[in-house]
PDB file of C-alpha atoms in Angstrom:
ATOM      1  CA  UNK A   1     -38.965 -14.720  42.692  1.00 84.00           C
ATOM      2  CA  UNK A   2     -40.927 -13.566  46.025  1.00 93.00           C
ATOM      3  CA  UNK A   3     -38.566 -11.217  47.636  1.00 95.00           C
ATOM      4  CA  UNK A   4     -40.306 -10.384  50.979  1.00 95.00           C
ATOM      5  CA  UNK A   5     -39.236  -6.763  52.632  1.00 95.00           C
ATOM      6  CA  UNK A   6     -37.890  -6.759  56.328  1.00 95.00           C
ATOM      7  CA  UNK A   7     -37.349  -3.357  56.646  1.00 95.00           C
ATOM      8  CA  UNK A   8     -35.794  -0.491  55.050  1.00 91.00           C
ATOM      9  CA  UNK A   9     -32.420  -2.296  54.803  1.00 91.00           C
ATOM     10  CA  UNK A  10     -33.162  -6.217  54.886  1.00 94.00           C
ATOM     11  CA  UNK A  11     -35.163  -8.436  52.040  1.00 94.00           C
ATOM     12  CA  UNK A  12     -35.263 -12.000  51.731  1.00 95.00           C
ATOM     13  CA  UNK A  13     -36.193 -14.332  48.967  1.00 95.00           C
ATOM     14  CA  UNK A  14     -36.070 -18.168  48.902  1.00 93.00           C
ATOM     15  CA  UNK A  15     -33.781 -19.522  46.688  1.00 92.00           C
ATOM     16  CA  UNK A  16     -32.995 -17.426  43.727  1.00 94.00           C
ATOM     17  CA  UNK A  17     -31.699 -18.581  40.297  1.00 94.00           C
ATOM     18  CA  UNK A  18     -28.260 -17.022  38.475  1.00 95.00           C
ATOM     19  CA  UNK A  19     -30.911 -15.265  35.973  1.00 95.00           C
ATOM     20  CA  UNK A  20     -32.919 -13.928  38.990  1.00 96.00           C
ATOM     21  CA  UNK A  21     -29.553 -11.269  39.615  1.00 96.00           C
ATOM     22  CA  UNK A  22     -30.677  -9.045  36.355  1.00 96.00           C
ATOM     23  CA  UNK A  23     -33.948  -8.314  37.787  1.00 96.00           C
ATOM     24  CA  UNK A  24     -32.472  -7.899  41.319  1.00 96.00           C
ATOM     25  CA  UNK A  25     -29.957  -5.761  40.151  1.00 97.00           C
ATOM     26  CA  UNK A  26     -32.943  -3.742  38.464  1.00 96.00           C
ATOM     27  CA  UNK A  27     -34.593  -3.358  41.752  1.00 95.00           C
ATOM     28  CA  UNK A  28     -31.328  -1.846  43.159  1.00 95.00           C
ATOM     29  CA  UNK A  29     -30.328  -4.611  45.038  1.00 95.00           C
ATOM     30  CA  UNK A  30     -26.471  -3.927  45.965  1.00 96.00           C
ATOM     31  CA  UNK A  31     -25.681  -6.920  48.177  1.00 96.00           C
ATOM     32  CA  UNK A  32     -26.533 -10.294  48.071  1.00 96.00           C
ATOM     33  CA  UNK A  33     -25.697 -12.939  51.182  1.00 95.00           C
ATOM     34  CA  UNK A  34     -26.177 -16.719  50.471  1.00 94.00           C
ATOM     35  CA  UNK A  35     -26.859 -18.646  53.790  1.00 92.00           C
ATOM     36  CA  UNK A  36     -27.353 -22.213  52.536  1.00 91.00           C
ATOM     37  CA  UNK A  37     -24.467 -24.942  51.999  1.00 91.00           C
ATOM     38  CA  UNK A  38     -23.432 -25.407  48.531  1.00 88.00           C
ATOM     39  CA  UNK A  39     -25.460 -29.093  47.516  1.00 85.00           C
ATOM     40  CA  UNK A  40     -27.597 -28.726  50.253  1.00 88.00           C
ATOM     41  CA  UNK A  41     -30.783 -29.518  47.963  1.00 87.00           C
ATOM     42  CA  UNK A  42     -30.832 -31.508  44.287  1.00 90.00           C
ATOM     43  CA  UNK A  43     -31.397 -28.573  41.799  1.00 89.00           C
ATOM     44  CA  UNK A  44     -30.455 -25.831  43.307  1.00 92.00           C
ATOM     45  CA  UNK A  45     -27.820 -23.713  41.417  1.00 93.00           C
ATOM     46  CA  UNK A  46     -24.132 -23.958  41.944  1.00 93.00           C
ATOM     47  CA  UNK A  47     -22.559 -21.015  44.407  1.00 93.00           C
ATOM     48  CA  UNK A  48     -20.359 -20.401  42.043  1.00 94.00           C
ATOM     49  CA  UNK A  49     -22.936 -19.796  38.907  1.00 95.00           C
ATOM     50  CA  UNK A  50     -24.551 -17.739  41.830  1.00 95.00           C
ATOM     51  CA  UNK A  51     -21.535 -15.009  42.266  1.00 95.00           C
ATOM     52  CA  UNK A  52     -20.789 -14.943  38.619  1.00 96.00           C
ATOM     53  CA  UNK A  53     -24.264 -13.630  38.351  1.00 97.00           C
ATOM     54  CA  UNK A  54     -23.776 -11.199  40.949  1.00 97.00           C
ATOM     55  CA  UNK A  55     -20.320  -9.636  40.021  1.00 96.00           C
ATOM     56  CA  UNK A  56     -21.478  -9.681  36.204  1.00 97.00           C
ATOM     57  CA  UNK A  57     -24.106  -7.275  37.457  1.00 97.00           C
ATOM     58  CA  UNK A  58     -22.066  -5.004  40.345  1.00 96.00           C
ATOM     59  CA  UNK A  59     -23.189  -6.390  42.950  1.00 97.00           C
ATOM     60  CA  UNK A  60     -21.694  -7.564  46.114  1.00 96.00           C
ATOM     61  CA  UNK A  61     -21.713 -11.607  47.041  1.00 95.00           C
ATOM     62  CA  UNK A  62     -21.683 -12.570  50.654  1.00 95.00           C
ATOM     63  CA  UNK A  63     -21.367 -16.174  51.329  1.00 93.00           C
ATOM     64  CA  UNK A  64     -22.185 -17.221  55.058  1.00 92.00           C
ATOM     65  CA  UNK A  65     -24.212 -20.829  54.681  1.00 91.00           C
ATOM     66  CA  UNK A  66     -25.653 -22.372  57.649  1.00 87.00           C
ATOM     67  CA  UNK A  67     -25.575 -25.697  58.050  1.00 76.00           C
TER      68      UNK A  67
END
């Protein structure tokens, strides 16, 4: 996972896997926003899996994919 620091209140990562969310959590990570289509590449993981991580470890899911 390369999570990349904008500033104070923005990171980004490239794609992230459901057991990536433990270790953001760690970090103290307390929102996560998804901006790619569900399917959009073979092997990528499932939205879904993707929030279940998230809520199972308190933190908010935002969904907005560009397409």
């Amino acid at each position: 996972m390369n999570i990349r620091k904008i500033d104070d209140a923005i990171s980004v990562a490239p794609q992230i896997s459901p057991d990536d969310v433990a270790e953001i959590a760690r970090l103290g990570f307390r929102t996560l926003v998804a901006n790619r289509p569900d399917h959009e590449e073979p092997g990528q993981p499932a939205m879904a899996e993707l929030v279940q991580a998230a809520r199972a470890h308190g933190i908010t899911w935002v969904y907005l994919p560009v397409e």
